[in-house]
């Protein structure tokens, strides 16, 4: 298991334990996040469709609206997803909202 033993936290009486993890252990745990959340996202997708509303998804670089009967409507094209190297710093320009 990647978690080290729990140790007493000397600085905060409200936090009795502190997990002590190395950067490598944190990276390994973070790599597991997508696999852990995927089943919940899929279940939410199915429950939403079963309840009646449509769902927006990304499919083949397009924003698609999926309806409960399985039909799909293309909303608009989306920019190609970026592949960002680990540790890279991105500067995102502010988005101007339309009134």
Coordinates of C-alpha atoms in Angstrom, one line a residue, residues 3 11 16 31 41 56 62 65 69-70 72 81 92:
X3 CA 0.1 5.2 2.4
X11 CA 0.6 21.5 15.0
X16 CA -5.1 14.1 15.1
X31 CA -2.5 8.4 -11.5
X41 CA -19.3 9.5 -14.0
X56 CA -23.7 17.0 -23.2
X62 CA -17.4 17.8 -31.2
X65 CA -26.1 16.4 -27.0
X69 CA -33.7 7.6 -26.8
X70 CA -30.0 7.4 -27.9
X72 CA -27.4 12.6 -30.8
X81 CA -7.5 18.4 -26.6
X92 CA -4.9 30.7 -19.9

